[in-house]
Amino acid sequence: MTRGRRASGTRSPLRMLVDTAGFLALLAMVLFGLYAGGLLRPETGEFTAVDGDSLRKGGQDYRLHAIDAPELHQTCSDRNGASYACGREARSALRRLLVRGLVTCQPIETDRYGRIVAICRAGDTDINAELVRLGWAVAYRRHGSDYVDQEARARAAGRGIWQGHFEMPEDWRSSHRGAFQRGDLTASGSDVPDD
């Protein structure tokens, strides 16, 4: 190899710096375009609870980021083994949070079903975190580890669904997907897949 020439496939530090700067500039333009296009702008106003982890404002559905709540028709067992409608309880918990203050949802992305995935707040309360802390949702690890600590505390305290036994919402959806497709289970929007 002659002096001053690099081996095939290696790049100089200057070239790597230029490539990195170009990538960052492109990323900034894409993010600005998303923001300017309204995709990343926070939405504030009156939201309604569809189920334990989904909201609706106008005709737009929102999915709470990185949490998973029992489906509306899902049942769980309490500490005494008695069955209760944990999906409806999760939706009730979300409804109670929505009246704590002005609700603002910060979009993160749009999922394949057209829902805006967001972190939502009611006043100073992070709704996503609070649902997990209260035990009415689990940290949805497939979509992030944001709420793992809140889940551990809810589990240790036996709050919400952690008071007894339950099937993880994702597993429940998987085992009941056929019922949704046949129309046996319909629940004001809860038949929309949560993945």
mmCIF file of C-alpha atoms in Angstrom, residues 6-13:
data_model
loop_
_atom_site.group_PDB
_atom_site.id
_atom_site.type_symbol
_atom_site.label_atom_id
_atom_site.label_comp_id
_atom_site.label_asym_id
_atom_site.label_seq_id
_atom_site.Cartn_x
_atom_site.Cartn_y
_atom_site.Cartn_z
ATOM 1 C CA ARG A 6 -6.514 4.477 2.459
ATOM 2 C CA ALA A 7 -7.406 0.833 2.215
ATOM 3 C CA SER A 8 -10.532 0.130 0.238
ATOM 4 C CA GLY A 9 -13.675 0.612 2.351
ATOM 5 C CA THR A 10 -12.233 2.942 4.986
ATOM 6 C CA ARG A 11 -13.225 6.576 5.266
ATOM 7 C CA SER A 12 -11.245 9.472 6.557
ATOM 8 C CA PRO A 13 -12.340 11.179 9.772
#
